Each structure stands twice: as structure tokens, then as C-alpha cells.
Coordinates of C-alpha atoms and ligand atoms in Angstrom, one line a residue:
M296 CA 50.4 19.0 60.2
S297 CA 50.1 16.7 63.2
N298 CA 46.8 15.4 64.4
K299 CA 47.6 16.2 68.0
K300 CA 45.0 18.5 69.4
E301 CA 46.5 21.5 71.2
K302 CA 44.6 22.7 74.2
V303 CA 44.9 26.0 76.0
T304 CA 43.5 27.1 79.3
L305 CA 40.8 29.8 79.6
K306 CA 43.4 32.3 80.9
Q307 CA 45.7 31.6 78.0
S308 CA 42.8 31.7 75.6
L309 CA 41.8 35.2 76.9
K310 CA 45.4 36.4 76.8
N311 CA 45.9 35.1 73.2
N312 CA 42.7 36.6 71.9
K313 CA 43.4 39.9 73.7
F314 CA 46.8 39.9 71.9
I315 CA 45.3 39.2 68.5
L316 CA 42.6 41.8 69.0
G317 CA 45.3 44.3 70.0
T318 CA 47.3 43.5 66.8
A319 CA 44.2 43.9 64.7
F320 CA 43.1 47.1 66.3
K321 CA 46.7 48.5 65.9
S322 CA 46.8 47.6 62.3
A323 CA 43.3 48.6 61.3
P324 CA 41.3 50.4 64.0
G325 CA 38.6 51.7 61.7
L326 CA 38.0 48.2 60.2
C327 CA 37.8 46.6 63.6
I328 CA 35.5 49.2 65.1
M329 CA 33.2 49.1 62.2
R330 CA 33.1 45.3 62.3
L331 CA 32.1 45.4 66.0
V332 CA 29.5 48.2 65.4
T333 CA 28.0 46.1 62.6
G334 CA 27.8 43.1 65.0
F335 CA 26.0 45.3 67.6
L336 CA 23.6 46.8 65.1
T337 CA 22.7 43.5 63.5
G338 CA 22.0 42.1 66.9
L339 CA 19.8 45.0 67.9
N340 CA 18.0 44.7 64.6
H341 CA 16.5 41.4 65.7
G342 CA 14.7 43.0 68.6
V343 CA 13.8 46.2 66.7
V344 CA 12.1 44.2 63.9
I345 CA 10.1 42.1 66.3
Y346 CA 9.1 45.2 68.2
L347 CA 8.0 47.2 65.1
T348 CA 6.1 44.2 63.7
S349 CA 4.2 43.7 66.9
E350 CA 3.4 47.4 67.1
I351 CA 1.7 47.1 63.7
L352 CA -0.2 43.9 64.7
N353 CA -1.3 45.5 68.0
A354 CA -2.5 48.6 66.1
L355 CA -4.5 46.3 63.9
D356 CA -5.9 44.5 66.9
R357 CA -6.8 47.7 68.5
R358 CA -8.6 48.8 65.3
E359 CA -6.5 52.0 65.2
S360 CA -7.1 54.4 62.3
F361 CA -5.8 53.5 58.9
E362 CA -3.6 56.6 58.9
A363 CA -2.0 55.6 62.3
I364 CA -1.3 52.1 60.9
L365 CA 0.2 53.6 57.8
W366 CA 2.6 55.7 59.8
K367 CA 3.7 52.6 61.7
I368 CA 4.3 50.7 58.5
A369 CA 6.2 53.7 57.0
T370 CA 8.4 54.0 60.2
M371 CA 9.2 50.3 59.8
A372 CA 10.0 50.7 56.1
I373 CA 12.3 53.7 56.7
Y374 CA 14.0 51.8 59.4
L375 CA 14.5 48.7 57.3
L376 CA 15.8 50.8 54.4
A377 CA 18.3 52.7 56.5
Y378 CA 19.5 49.4 58.1
Q379 CA 19.8 47.7 54.7
L380 CA 21.7 50.7 53.2
F381 CA 24.2 50.6 56.1
Y382 CA 24.5 46.8 55.9
S383 CA 25.2 46.8 52.2
W384 CA 27.6 49.7 52.4
H385 CA 29.6 48.0 55.1
W386 CA 29.7 44.6 53.5
K387 CA 29.9 45.5 49.8
Q388 CA 32.1 48.7 50.0
Y389 CA 33.8 49.5 53.3
N390 CA 34.8 46.0 54.6
P391 CA 36.2 44.4 51.5
K392 CA 38.3 47.5 50.6
R393 CA 39.7 48.0 54.1
K394 CA 40.3 44.3 54.5
L395 CA 42.6 44.2 51.5
R396 CA 44.5 47.1 52.9
F397 CA 44.7 45.4 56.3
I398 CA 45.9 42.1 54.7
R399 CA 48.6 44.0 52.7
D400 CA 49.9 45.9 55.8
L401 CA 49.8 42.9 58.0
H402 CA 51.7 40.7 55.5
K403 CA 54.3 43.5 55.3
R404 CA 54.7 43.5 59.0
F405 CA 55.0 39.7 59.0
F406 CA 57.6 39.7 56.2
V407 CA 59.7 42.3 58.1
K408 CA 59.5 40.2 61.3
A409 CA 60.3 37.0 59.3
S410 CA 63.5 38.5 57.9
Q411 CA 64.6 39.7 61.3
I412 CA 64.2 36.6 63.4
D413 CA 67.3 34.8 64.4
L414 CA 68.4 31.9 62.3
S415 CA 68.5 29.9 65.5
S416 CA 64.7 30.2 65.6
Y417 CA 64.6 27.9 62.6
D418 CA 66.4 25.2 64.6
S419 CA 63.5 24.7 66.9
P420 CA 60.9 22.7 65.1
E421 CA 58.1 24.0 67.4
F422 CA 58.9 27.6 66.6
Y423 CA 59.4 26.8 62.9
N424 CA 55.9 25.3 62.7
D425 CA 54.4 28.3 64.4
F426 CA 56.4 30.5 62.1
V427 CA 55.2 28.8 58.9
Y428 CA 51.6 28.7 60.2
S429 CA 51.7 32.4 61.1
M430 CA 53.0 33.4 57.8
E431 CA 50.5 31.4 55.9
T432 CA 47.4 32.3 57.9
C433 CA 48.1 35.6 59.7
D434 CA 45.4 37.6 57.9
K435 CA 42.7 35.0 58.1
S436 CA 43.3 34.0 61.7
I437 CA 43.6 37.6 62.9
M438 CA 40.5 38.7 61.1
N439 CA 38.6 35.6 62.1
T440 CA 39.1 36.6 65.8
V441 CA 37.6 40.0 65.1
D442 CA 34.8 38.5 63.1
T443 CA 34.0 36.0 65.9
L444 CA 34.0 38.7 68.5
A445 CA 31.6 40.7 66.4
E446 CA 29.3 37.7 66.0
I447 CA 29.4 37.1 69.7
I448 CA 28.3 40.7 70.3
R449 CA 25.6 40.2 67.7
C450 CA 24.2 37.1 69.5
L451 CA 24.4 38.7 72.9
V452 CA 22.7 42.0 71.8
A453 CA 20.1 40.0 69.8
S454 CA 19.3 37.8 72.8
V455 CA 19.1 40.8 75.2
S456 CA 17.0 42.9 72.8
V457 CA 14.6 40.0 72.0
F458 CA 14.4 39.1 75.7
S459 CA 13.5 42.7 76.6
V460 CA 10.8 42.8 74.0
V461 CA 9.2 39.6 75.3
M462 CA 9.5 40.9 78.9
S463 CA 7.5 43.9 77.9
V464 CA 4.7 41.5 76.9
D465 CA 4.8 38.9 79.7
W466 CA 7.6 38.1 82.2
I467 CA 6.5 34.4 82.6
I468 CA 6.7 33.7 78.9
A469 CA 10.1 35.5 78.8
L470 CA 11.5 33.3 81.5
V471 CA 10.1 30.2 79.9
I472 CA 11.7 31.1 76.5
L473 CA 15.0 31.8 78.3
G474 CA 14.9 28.4 80.1
F475 CA 14.2 26.4 77.0
S476 CA 16.9 28.3 75.1
I477 CA 19.4 27.4 77.8
A478 CA 18.3 23.8 77.6
S479 CA 18.7 23.7 73.9
M480 CA 22.1 25.3 74.2
I481 CA 23.2 22.5 76.6
I482 CA 22.1 20.0 74.0
H483 CA 24.2 21.7 71.4
I484 CA 27.2 21.7 73.8
I485 CA 26.8 17.9 74.3
E486 CA 26.5 17.5 70.5
N487 CA 29.7 19.5 70.0
G488 CA 31.5 17.3 72.5
I489 CA 30.4 14.3 70.5
W490 CA 31.8 15.9 67.3
Y491 CA 35.0 16.6 69.0
K492 CA 35.4 13.1 70.5
Y493 CA 34.9 11.5 67.1
E494 CA 36.9 14.0 65.1
Q495 CA 40.0 12.8 66.9
F496 CA 39.4 9.2 65.6
F497 CA 38.4 10.4 62.2
S498 CA 41.5 12.6 61.7
K499 CA 43.6 9.5 62.4
I500 CA 41.6 7.6 59.8
W501 CA 41.7 10.4 57.2
G502 CA 45.5 10.8 57.8
K503 CA 46.0 7.1 56.9
D504 CA 43.7 7.5 53.9
W505 CA 45.7 10.5 52.7
Y506 CA 49.0 8.6 53.1
I507 CA 47.7 5.6 51.1
S508 CA 46.3 7.8 48.3
R509 CA 49.7 9.6 48.1
F510 CA 51.4 6.2 48.1
F511 CA 49.5 5.2 44.9
S512 CA 49.6 8.6 43.2
L513 CA 53.1 10.0 43.9
A514 CA 56.0 9.3 41.6
D515 CA 58.3 8.8 44.7
Y516 CA 56.6 5.5 45.4
A517 CA 55.9 4.4 41.8
K518 CA 58.9 2.0 41.6
E519 CA 58.1 0.2 44.9
V520 CA 54.4 0.0 43.9
R521 CA 55.4 -2.0 40.8
L522 CA 58.3 -4.0 42.1
T523 CA 57.1 -5.2 45.6
R524 CA 54.0 -6.5 47.2
I525 CA 53.7 -3.5 49.5
S526 CA 50.7 -2.2 47.5
E527 CA 48.7 -5.2 48.7
N528 CA 49.4 -4.2 52.4
M529 CA 48.3 -0.7 51.6
K530 CA 45.1 -1.9 50.0
D531 CA 44.3 -4.1 53.1
E532 CA 45.1 -1.1 55.3
F533 CA 42.7 1.0 53.3
Y534 CA 39.8 -1.4 53.6
K535 CA 40.4 -1.9 57.3
N536 CA 40.5 1.9 57.7
K537 CA 37.2 2.3 55.9
T538 CA 35.5 -0.4 57.9
E539 CA 36.6 1.3 61.1
E540 CA 35.3 4.7 59.7
R541 CA 31.9 3.1 59.0
R542 CA 31.7 1.6 62.5
L543 CA 32.5 5.0 64.1
I544 CA 30.0 6.9 61.9
I545 CA 27.2 4.5 62.8
K546 CA 28.0 4.8 66.5
R547 CA 28.2 8.6 66.3
Q548 CA 25.0 8.9 64.5
R549 CA 23.2 6.8 67.1
E550 CA 24.4 9.3 69.8
F551 CA 23.2 12.2 67.7
L552 CA 19.8 10.6 67.2
V553 CA 19.2 10.4 70.9
L554 CA 20.1 14.1 71.3
N555 CA 18.0 15.1 68.3
V556 CA 14.9 13.4 69.8
I557 CA 15.4 15.2 73.1
G558 CA 15.9 18.5 71.3
S559 CA 12.8 18.0 69.2
L560 CA 10.7 17.1 72.3
L561 CA 11.9 20.3 74.0
N562 CA 11.0 22.4 71.0
I563 CA 7.5 20.9 70.7
T564 CA 6.9 21.3 74.4
E565 CA 8.1 24.9 74.4
N566 CA 5.9 25.9 71.3
A567 CA 2.9 24.1 72.7
F568 CA 3.3 25.8 76.1
I569 CA 3.7 29.3 74.5
I570 CA 0.7 28.8 72.2
L571 CA -1.5 27.6 75.0
F572 CA -0.4 30.2 77.5
M573 CA -0.6 33.1 75.0
S574 CA -4.0 31.9 73.6
Y575 CA -5.4 31.8 77.1
H576 CA -4.3 35.4 77.8
L577 CA -5.4 36.6 74.3
M578 CA -8.8 34.9 74.4
V579 CA -9.7 34.4 78.0
T580 CA -8.0 37.1 80.2
H581 CA -7.6 39.6 77.3
T582 CA -4.4 40.8 78.9
I583 CA -2.4 40.6 75.6
L584 CA -3.0 41.7 72.0
I585 CA -2.2 39.7 68.9
G586 CA 1.2 41.5 68.5
G587 CA 2.2 40.0 71.9
F588 CA 1.2 36.6 70.7
A589 CA 3.4 37.1 67.6
I590 CA 6.3 38.4 69.6
A591 CA 6.3 35.3 71.8
I592 CA 6.2 32.8 68.9
T593 CA 8.9 34.5 66.9
S594 CA 11.1 35.2 69.8
A595 CA 11.2 31.6 71.0
S596 CA 12.9 30.4 67.8
K597 CA 15.1 33.5 67.6
M598 CA 16.4 33.1 71.1
R599 CA 17.0 29.3 70.6
G600 CA 19.0 30.1 67.4
M601 CA 21.0 32.9 69.1
F602 CA 21.9 30.7 72.1
A603 CA 22.9 27.8 69.9
E604 CA 25.1 30.2 67.8
L605 CA 26.5 31.8 70.9
Q606 CA 27.8 28.5 72.3
W607 CA 29.6 27.6 69.1
R608 CA 31.0 31.0 68.6
L609 CA 32.4 30.8 72.1
A610 CA 33.9 27.4 71.3
E611 CA 35.2 28.9 68.0
I612 CA 37.0 31.7 69.8
N613 CA 38.6 29.1 72.2
K614 CA 39.7 27.0 69.2
Q615 CA 41.1 30.1 67.4
S616 CA 43.1 30.9 70.5
V617 CA 45.3 27.8 69.7
F618 CA 46.2 29.5 66.4
A619 CA 46.3 32.9 68.0
D620 CA 48.9 31.5 70.3
K621 CA 51.1 30.6 67.4
V622 CA 50.8 34.1 65.9
R623 CA 51.5 35.6 69.2
R624 CA 54.6 33.5 69.8
F625 CA 55.9 34.4 66.4
L626 CA 55.3 38.1 66.7
E627 CA 56.6 38.3 70.2
A628 CA 59.7 36.1 69.4
E629 CA 62.7 37.9 70.8
V630 CA 65.4 38.8 68.3
K631 CA 68.7 38.0 70.1
I632 CA 71.1 39.1 67.3
I633 CA 71.0 42.8 67.9
S634 CA 72.8 45.2 65.5
G635 CA 75.6 47.3 67.0
E636 CA 76.1 51.0 66.2
R637 CA 79.7 51.0 64.9
E638 CA 80.2 51.5 61.2
L639 CA 82.3 49.0 59.2
H640 CA 84.0 50.7 56.2
S641 CA 86.7 48.2 55.3
F642 CA 87.4 44.7 56.4
E643 CA 91.0 44.3 57.7
S644 CA 90.9 41.1 59.7
I645 CA 88.6 38.6 61.5
E646 CA 89.7 36.7 64.5
F647 CA 88.2 33.8 66.4
K648 CA 89.3 33.9 70.1
N649 CA 88.6 30.7 72.0
V650 CA 85.2 30.4 70.3
S651 CA 82.8 27.6 71.4
F652 CA 79.3 27.2 70.0
A653 CA 76.3 25.0 70.6
Y654 CA 73.1 24.7 68.6
Q655 CA 70.6 24.5 71.5
D656 CA 72.3 22.0 73.7
K657 CA 74.6 20.4 71.2
M658 CA 78.2 21.7 71.4
V659 CA 79.6 21.8 67.8
L660 CA 82.6 24.1 68.2
E661 CA 85.1 24.0 71.0
N662 CA 87.8 26.5 71.7
V663 CA 88.4 27.5 68.1
S664 CA 91.0 30.2 67.6
F665 CA 92.4 31.6 64.3
K666 CA 92.9 34.9 62.5
I667 CA 92.4 35.8 58.9
N668 CA 93.9 39.0 57.5
K669 CA 92.7 41.0 54.5
G670 CA 93.7 39.2 51.3
D671 CA 94.2 35.8 52.9
R672 CA 92.8 32.7 51.3
I673 CA 92.1 30.0 53.8
A674 CA 90.4 26.6 53.6
L675 CA 88.4 24.9 56.3
V676 CA 88.7 21.1 55.8
G677 CA 87.4 18.1 57.7
Y678 CA 84.8 15.4 57.5
N679 CA 81.1 16.1 57.4
G680 CA 79.7 17.6 60.6
A681 CA 83.1 18.8 61.8
G682 CA 81.8 22.4 62.2
K683 CA 83.1 24.1 59.1
T684 CA 79.9 25.7 58.0
T685 CA 79.1 26.7 61.5
I686 CA 82.3 28.8 61.6
T687 CA 81.2 30.7 58.5
K688 CA 77.7 31.3 60.0
L689 CA 79.3 32.8 63.1
M690 CA 81.4 35.1 60.8
M691 CA 78.2 36.5 59.3
R692 CA 76.6 36.8 62.7
L693 CA 73.8 34.5 61.7
Y694 CA 74.4 33.1 65.2
D695 CA 76.4 34.5 68.1
T696 CA 79.1 32.5 69.9
T697 CA 78.2 30.6 73.0
E698 CA 81.7 31.2 74.5
G699 CA 84.7 33.3 73.4
E700 CA 84.5 36.1 70.9
I701 CA 85.0 37.1 67.3
L702 CA 86.9 40.3 66.6
V703 CA 86.6 42.2 63.3
N704 CA 89.4 44.7 62.8
G705 CA 90.3 44.0 66.5
V706 CA 86.8 45.0 67.8
S707 CA 84.0 42.7 68.9
I708 CA 81.8 41.7 65.9
K709 CA 78.7 42.5 68.1
E710 CA 79.6 46.2 68.0
Y711 CA 79.2 46.6 64.3
R712 CA 76.1 47.5 62.4
L713 CA 74.7 44.1 61.1
D714 CA 73.8 45.5 57.7
M715 CA 77.3 46.8 57.1
L716 CA 78.9 43.6 58.3
R717 CA 76.7 41.4 56.1
E718 CA 77.2 43.7 53.2
K719 CA 80.9 43.1 53.3
I720 CA 80.5 39.3 53.0
G721 CA 79.4 37.3 50.0
A722 CA 78.6 33.7 50.5
V723 CA 77.8 30.7 48.4
F724 CA 76.1 28.3 50.8
Q725 CA 76.1 24.5 50.4
D726 CA 72.3 24.6 50.2
Y727 CA 72.3 27.4 47.7
K728 CA 68.9 28.7 46.6
V729 CA 67.5 29.9 43.2
F730 CA 64.6 32.3 43.6
A731 CA 61.4 32.6 41.5
A732 CA 62.7 35.6 39.6
T733 CA 64.7 36.4 36.4
V734 CA 68.3 35.2 36.0
A735 CA 69.5 38.8 36.4
E736 CA 67.5 39.3 39.6
N737 CA 68.9 36.1 40.9
V738 CA 72.4 37.2 40.3
L739 CA 72.0 40.7 41.7
A740 CA 69.6 39.4 44.4
D741 CA 68.1 42.8 43.8
V742 CA 66.0 44.7 41.3
Y743 CA 67.6 44.6 37.8
T744 CA 68.2 47.8 35.8
P745 CA 69.7 47.7 32.3
D746 CA 72.9 49.5 33.5
K747 CA 73.8 46.4 35.4
E748 CA 73.6 44.1 32.3
Q749 CA 77.4 43.8 31.9
I750 CA 78.0 43.0 35.6
V751 CA 75.4 40.2 35.4
I752 CA 76.8 38.7 32.2
N753 CA 80.4 38.9 33.4
A754 CA 79.5 37.2 36.7
L755 CA 77.6 34.5 34.9
K756 CA 80.5 33.8 32.5
D757 CA 83.0 33.6 35.3
S758 CA 80.8 31.2 37.2
T759 CA 80.9 29.0 34.0
F760 CA 77.2 29.7 33.3
G761 CA 78.0 31.4 29.9
E762 CA 77.1 28.5 27.6
K763 CA 73.8 27.9 29.3
L764 CA 73.0 31.6 29.3
N765 CA 73.4 31.6 25.5
A766 CA 70.8 28.9 25.3
L767 CA 68.2 30.6 27.5
P768 CA 65.3 32.1 25.5
K769 CA 65.4 35.5 27.0
G770 CA 69.0 35.6 28.2
I771 CA 69.4 37.2 31.6
E772 CA 65.7 38.1 31.6
T773 CA 64.6 34.5 31.6
E774 CA 62.3 33.6 34.5
L775 CA 63.7 30.9 36.7
T776 CA 61.5 28.2 38.3
R777 CA 57.9 27.5 37.5
E778 CA 56.5 29.0 40.7
F779 CA 55.0 31.9 38.9
Y780 CA 55.4 31.2 35.2
N781 CA 54.6 27.9 33.4
D782 CA 57.3 28.6 30.9
G783 CA 59.9 29.4 33.6
T784 CA 63.2 27.6 33.3
E785 CA 64.1 24.9 35.8
L786 CA 67.9 24.6 36.3
S787 CA 69.9 21.5 37.2
G788 CA 71.7 21.4 40.6
G789 CA 75.0 22.3 38.9
E790 CA 73.5 25.2 37.0
S791 CA 71.8 26.5 40.1
Q792 CA 75.1 26.4 41.9
K793 CA 76.7 28.5 39.2
I794 CA 73.9 31.1 39.6
A795 CA 74.7 31.2 43.3
I796 CA 78.4 31.7 42.6
A797 CA 77.6 34.4 40.1
R798 CA 75.7 36.2 42.9
V799 CA 79.0 36.5 44.8
F800 CA 81.0 37.6 41.7
A801 CA 78.4 40.3 40.9
H802 CA 78.9 42.0 44.3
N803 CA 82.0 43.7 45.5
N804 CA 82.2 41.9 48.8
E805 CA 85.4 42.1 50.7
L806 CA 85.1 38.6 52.3
I807 CA 84.0 35.7 50.2
V808 CA 82.8 32.5 51.8
M809 CA 82.5 29.5 49.5
D810 CA 81.0 26.4 51.0
E811 CA 81.7 23.5 48.7
P812 CA 81.3 25.7 45.6
S813 CA 82.0 23.0 43.1
S814 CA 80.1 20.1 44.8
A815 CA 77.6 19.9 41.9
L816 CA 80.0 20.7 39.1
D817 CA 81.7 18.3 36.7
P818 CA 85.6 18.4 36.6
I819 CA 85.8 20.7 33.6
A820 CA 83.3 23.2 35.1
E821 CA 85.2 23.0 38.3
Y822 CA 88.5 23.8 36.6
N823 CA 86.9 26.8 34.8
L824 CA 85.3 27.9 38.0
N825 CA 88.6 28.0 39.8
V826 CA 89.8 30.3 37.1
G827 CA 86.7 32.5 37.6
I828 CA 87.3 32.5 41.4
D829 CA 90.9 33.6 40.9
K830 CA 89.8 36.5 38.7
N831 CA 87.0 37.7 40.9
A832 CA 88.5 37.1 44.3
R833 CA 91.8 38.8 43.5
G834 CA 92.9 40.9 46.5
K835 CA 89.9 39.7 48.5
T836 CA 89.7 37.6 51.6
V837 CA 88.4 34.1 50.8
V838 CA 87.2 31.3 53.0
F839 CA 86.8 28.0 51.3
I840 CA 85.1 25.0 52.7
T841 CA 86.1 22.2 50.6
H842 CA 86.9 18.5 50.3
R843 CA 88.5 19.2 46.9
L844 CA 92.3 19.2 47.3
S845 CA 92.6 20.9 44.0
T846 CA 91.5 24.0 45.9
T847 CA 93.3 23.5 49.2
R848 CA 96.6 23.2 47.5
H849 CA 96.5 26.9 46.5
V850 CA 95.4 28.5 49.7
D851 CA 97.6 30.4 52.2
M852 CA 96.3 28.5 55.3
I853 CA 94.4 25.3 55.9
Y854 CA 92.5 24.6 59.1
M855 CA 91.7 20.9 59.6
L856 CA 88.7 20.4 61.9
E857 CA 87.5 17.3 63.7
N858 CA 84.6 17.2 66.1
G859 CA 84.5 21.0 66.4
K860 CA 88.2 21.5 67.2
I861 CA 91.0 22.7 65.0
I862 CA 93.4 19.7 65.0
E863 CA 95.9 20.9 62.4
S864 CA 96.7 24.1 60.6
G865 CA 99.3 25.2 58.1
S866 CA 100.0 25.3 54.3
H867 CA 99.2 22.3 52.2
D868 CA 102.9 21.4 51.8
A869 CA 103.5 21.8 55.6
L870 CA 100.6 19.6 56.5
I871 CA 101.6 16.9 54.0
R872 CA 105.1 17.0 55.5
D873 CA 103.7 16.6 59.0
G874 CA 101.9 13.4 57.9
G875 CA 98.8 14.0 60.1
K876 CA 95.1 13.6 59.4
Y877 CA 95.1 16.1 56.6
A878 CA 97.9 14.2 54.9
D879 CA 95.9 11.0 55.3
M880 CA 92.8 12.6 53.8
F881 CA 94.8 14.0 50.9
N882 CA 96.6 10.7 50.2
L883 CA 93.3 8.8 50.3
Q884 CA 91.8 11.1 47.8
A885 CA 94.9 11.1 45.6
S886 CA 95.0 7.3 45.6
K887 CA 91.4 7.2 44.5
Y888 CA 92.2 9.4 41.5
K889 CA 95.2 7.3 40.6
A890 CA 93.2 4.1 41.0
S891 CA 90.6 5.4 38.6
E892 CA 93.1 6.4 36.0
P893 CA 93.1 4.1 33.0
Ligands
LIG207 P1 80.3 20.8 58.4 O1 80.2 22.1 57.7 O2 81.7 20.6 58.9 O3 79.8 19.6 57.7 P2 78.4 21.9 60.2 O4 79.0 23.1 60.7 O5 77.4 22.1 59.2 O6 79.5 20.9 59.7 O7 77.7 21.1 61.4 C1 78.4 20.8 62.6 C2 77.5 20.0 63.5 O8 76.4 20.8 63.9 C3 76.9 18.8 62.9 O9 76.9 17.8 63.8 C4 75.5 19.2 62.5 O10 74.6 18.1 62.5 C5 75.2 20.2 63.6 N1 74.3 21.2 63.1 C6 74.4 22.0 62.0 N2 73.4 22.9 61.9 C7 72.6 22.6 62.9 C8 71.4 23.2 63.4 N3 70.8 24.2 62.7 N4 70.8 22.7 64.5 C9 71.4 21.7 65.2 N5 72.5 21.1 64.8 C10 73.1 21.6 63.7

């Protein structure tokens, strides 16, 4: 995470917090209302306890009957018991139970949103950061906002109730207490400002520390640490960093010291004034009772505490609004790839008509036109970055074209139901992924049931994973990756690629896209894989993206791309005969093979 502090205006802060509260109330109205009610009652409790205590003291002072005093004590005991029962029920029973339900439902909502957002959203680093942050912290940040609001209500209600009780004793002392509380709050605000100012320097220092610690502990740097003198530089940097940290701490503490002295002087003055003033009225003018004296003394420290808390809670809600903003942007992110209504039952053809496409501002495809009919096998070839993968992403409607259109069975791709379109396509991506699940679940990309055993095994055999499968401890039920299980199996790059290919073989897709399917395989596995592809893709439409000319030789049509344009197309033989760029690429590859022959 960057150290850059993000700031929001008050208006934005209110808007963000309103949004988050709305989200929380929509997801769990009972939980939120109860949380705010608890804040209110806890605040009120401060005033009630002071009032009831003073009533007992006053009764004693007035020498009321023992029975009358007993009633007052009993009233207070019943009140305290009722309050405590409610408090315990809320925090030990209701809140934890409802909070878990809230977290579960909220995560579900976030998962659905995450799987719906456009792939293009991942291309914006800013959105991507918000997205990751929102997913990781949604429950905490949303609940924190409700909690902070409840605490603000508590502080406000406590301050008002305590102030009212003091007012009932003496208005001068009430105003004095209020004045001193505001002064002490201002000191806290200044103190916070100092924290904030220094935190910015410290986060830079700690960032450097963290990097240097990783430098010495991570395997990635182990070779450089041993072979070069870079570690000396790192050590010097570390000492310099620590010296700077020490200098800043001393400077900061000096500023705090001044504030602490002022704060303590204010407290002493306030207490001395209250004691003198109240003693005078208690002993000389006899206008107050001992209960009033007690109220004034207790209320002063209560009010100071509440005002101090109020200011940091308000600062907290402002800080949280930066995070609330990320959650809001994520939840409000507009989905641009909207599903059509038309059903797609079979796949007859796909046609690109003058298609151009740009990722944000960068044009990567220009005026691309071609048509693939059912059962065709085509290959997209060209150097890295030519736009081959982008073409396949457009076929799956992971992105929409910037210009031109794509027709499926002669109808715009946008008119079809997205789920039906994507169901028809099976893809092995270049950056294939293996999930933390069993081999069978990875192949099916779905829940495994025993009736699917043969489908899974056949798919794995055809993707040349058979030998490895025999060596796995629990066969197709072996857990992959160590994310969840310490004894989970980690696969090599080539083995993972075979799992990804088996995923396509296990599904009856009508259009198969294979983006460099053999990039991580050795030549023998590649040969066997081609046999597997032949078997599984018989009668299906296949789009290969490949540099391997062993594949392009056998396809019906080759499209050679350069800088986002189709520059040549035809069969392998025709393109070799033409002697263009494809022929150059092929001859270069063939000559390398020949040169490496013994
Ligand atoms: P190929 O498959 O031919 O190697 P791609 O279709 O993956 O090429 O990429 C074409 C161009 O688009 C490249 O210049 C690549 O850097 C760029 N590109 C690919 N994906 C993105 C993306 N998500 N955001 C921005 N640019 C991208």
C-alpha cells in the first residue's frame, strides 16, 4: 500500500459515510438500529448514574428516613441491574450472532459484484486497488462506520445528560465545566495534528525499514546479498533511518510535553475552581447539598473525557470515509458488459467486422475482419503484443469492441445472453490458473460428484496428465495448492497447464480457444497433447494462438497479426508460398531446429 495520504472534503466524507450507513442498514437493519440504540442508552447511563448517586447523597445530607434512603438505593440497584442485563445481552448474545450473519451476507454480495464487474475494471490500477481493499475489508470498514456513529451518539448523549444534571445544580459551574471541556478538546485536536504530521514521516521511515528487513529475509534477494556489497548499503541505510527516527521522536515528544503541561494546568485550575466554588456554596451560602458537590466533581472529568473522545471519534469517521469511498466506488462501479436476451443454442459462426479495440487509450486492434465457421480450426500468429489474445477476449465478451462489431450466427454478439455465450466457449488462457481445490474440482471447475469420475480421468489423460495422476496420493481427489491444506500438492508450470487443458476437454464446449497451450510443455508432452486435442476437438471450432508451427501446419486458416492488424491470411502452404512475414517466421524457426540438430 502506498504511503500517500488520501484526503476527502467534508461533503465527500458525509456522502461516503451516508452511503456506507445505507449499505449497512440495508444489509442488517436490526443490527444497526440496536447498535445505535446501545450507543444512546450507554450515553444516557452516564447522566442517570450521576443523578441517582447525587439523589442518595442529598437524601443523606437532608437526613431523610432510612426507609426513604433504602428506596433510593433499591431504585438505583434495579436500574443498574436492568442496564447491565441489556448491555450483556446486546454484546454477548445479539451483536456477535447478528454480526456473523451480516458478514456472511455482505461477503456474498461482494463476491457476486466481484464476479460481475467488467474485466476492463482490472486494467485501472486505481480501481483494482479499491477493489482488493473493498474485498478484504468490507465487513470491518462498514461495521466500523456504524460503530463509530454509535460511539458519537454515546458521547453526545452522555455530554448532554451530564450537562443537564449539572445545570440542575448550578448553571455557573455547568458553564465552567463546559468551557474547560472545550479547551481540553482543543488541546487534543492540536495533539492529533502533531500525531498526523509526524506519522507521515514515520510511515516513510517504517516503509524503508520494512523493505530492508525483507531484503535480508526473502529468498529472492539471497543471492545478491551473498554475491555483492549491496547489503552494506542496506545496513548503512538502516542506521541512517533509525537515527532520523530517533531525531523525530525526540522532537515530537518535546511538542507533546508542552501540550501536556498546558492540559494539566487546565485540569488543576478547573478542579480547584470547582472545589472552591462548590465548598463556598455548600458551607457558606448553603445553597447546595453534598450531592450537588459530588455531581460537579464527577461531571467535570466525565465531560472532559467525553469531549476528548468526541473529537477523535469525529476524526475517525473522517478517516474512515477515505476507505468508505473505496467501498462505495467498488459497489457503485457500473457494469458495462450487459447481457442480451437472445438465447444461443448452437454455435454456427463468429465474424469480426472491422473491429478496432483500445484498452483505455491504447489502440491494440485496428480494423480486424475475419469469419470462422463451425468446425473450422484457425490459428492466430504473430509476435508478442500483436493483439492475438485480445481477439479471443472479445470473442468471449470479456471486453466489448471499441469500433466495428462481432456477429455470432449473423447476429450482434451483444444480443445474446452472456451466460449462454460463455458456456459455449472453453478456453485455456496463457496465464492459466489452478485453484485451491481438488484435481477433480479443478478440471470440472465445479462441484465434483462420483458420476463424473470417468469424464475427469479421460480429460486428464488426454491432456497428458495421466502419469502424474497415477502418482498423486488421492488421485483426482488430491487437494491442489497449499492454500488450505499443508499436505496439498503443488504442481509445476507444465502440470498446471495440463490441468487447465483438461478443464476444456471435460466440457462439451463448441468453440475452443487455446492460447499457447503447450508453452510450458516438453516436446514429447506437446506431441501427445496434440493427439489429445485432435481427439477432443473433433468437429468443434478451434482457435489456436501459437508460435509453434507444428500446430499451425494443420489448421484450416492462419491469420498473421502485426501491431493489431491482420497482415496475412491463408493456409500454411499458401502463406509459405507467398513468402511473406509468416514464411519468414516459419523459416527462422525451422532453421533453429535444424541448427540444433546433431
Ligand atoms: P498477444 O496475445 O498478441 O501477445 P495481446 O492481445 O495480449 O497480444 O496484447 C496486445 C497489446 O495490448 C499489447 O501491447 C499489450 O501490452 C496490450 N494489453 C494487453 N492487455 C492489456 C490490458 N489489460 N491493459 C492494457 N493493455 C493491454
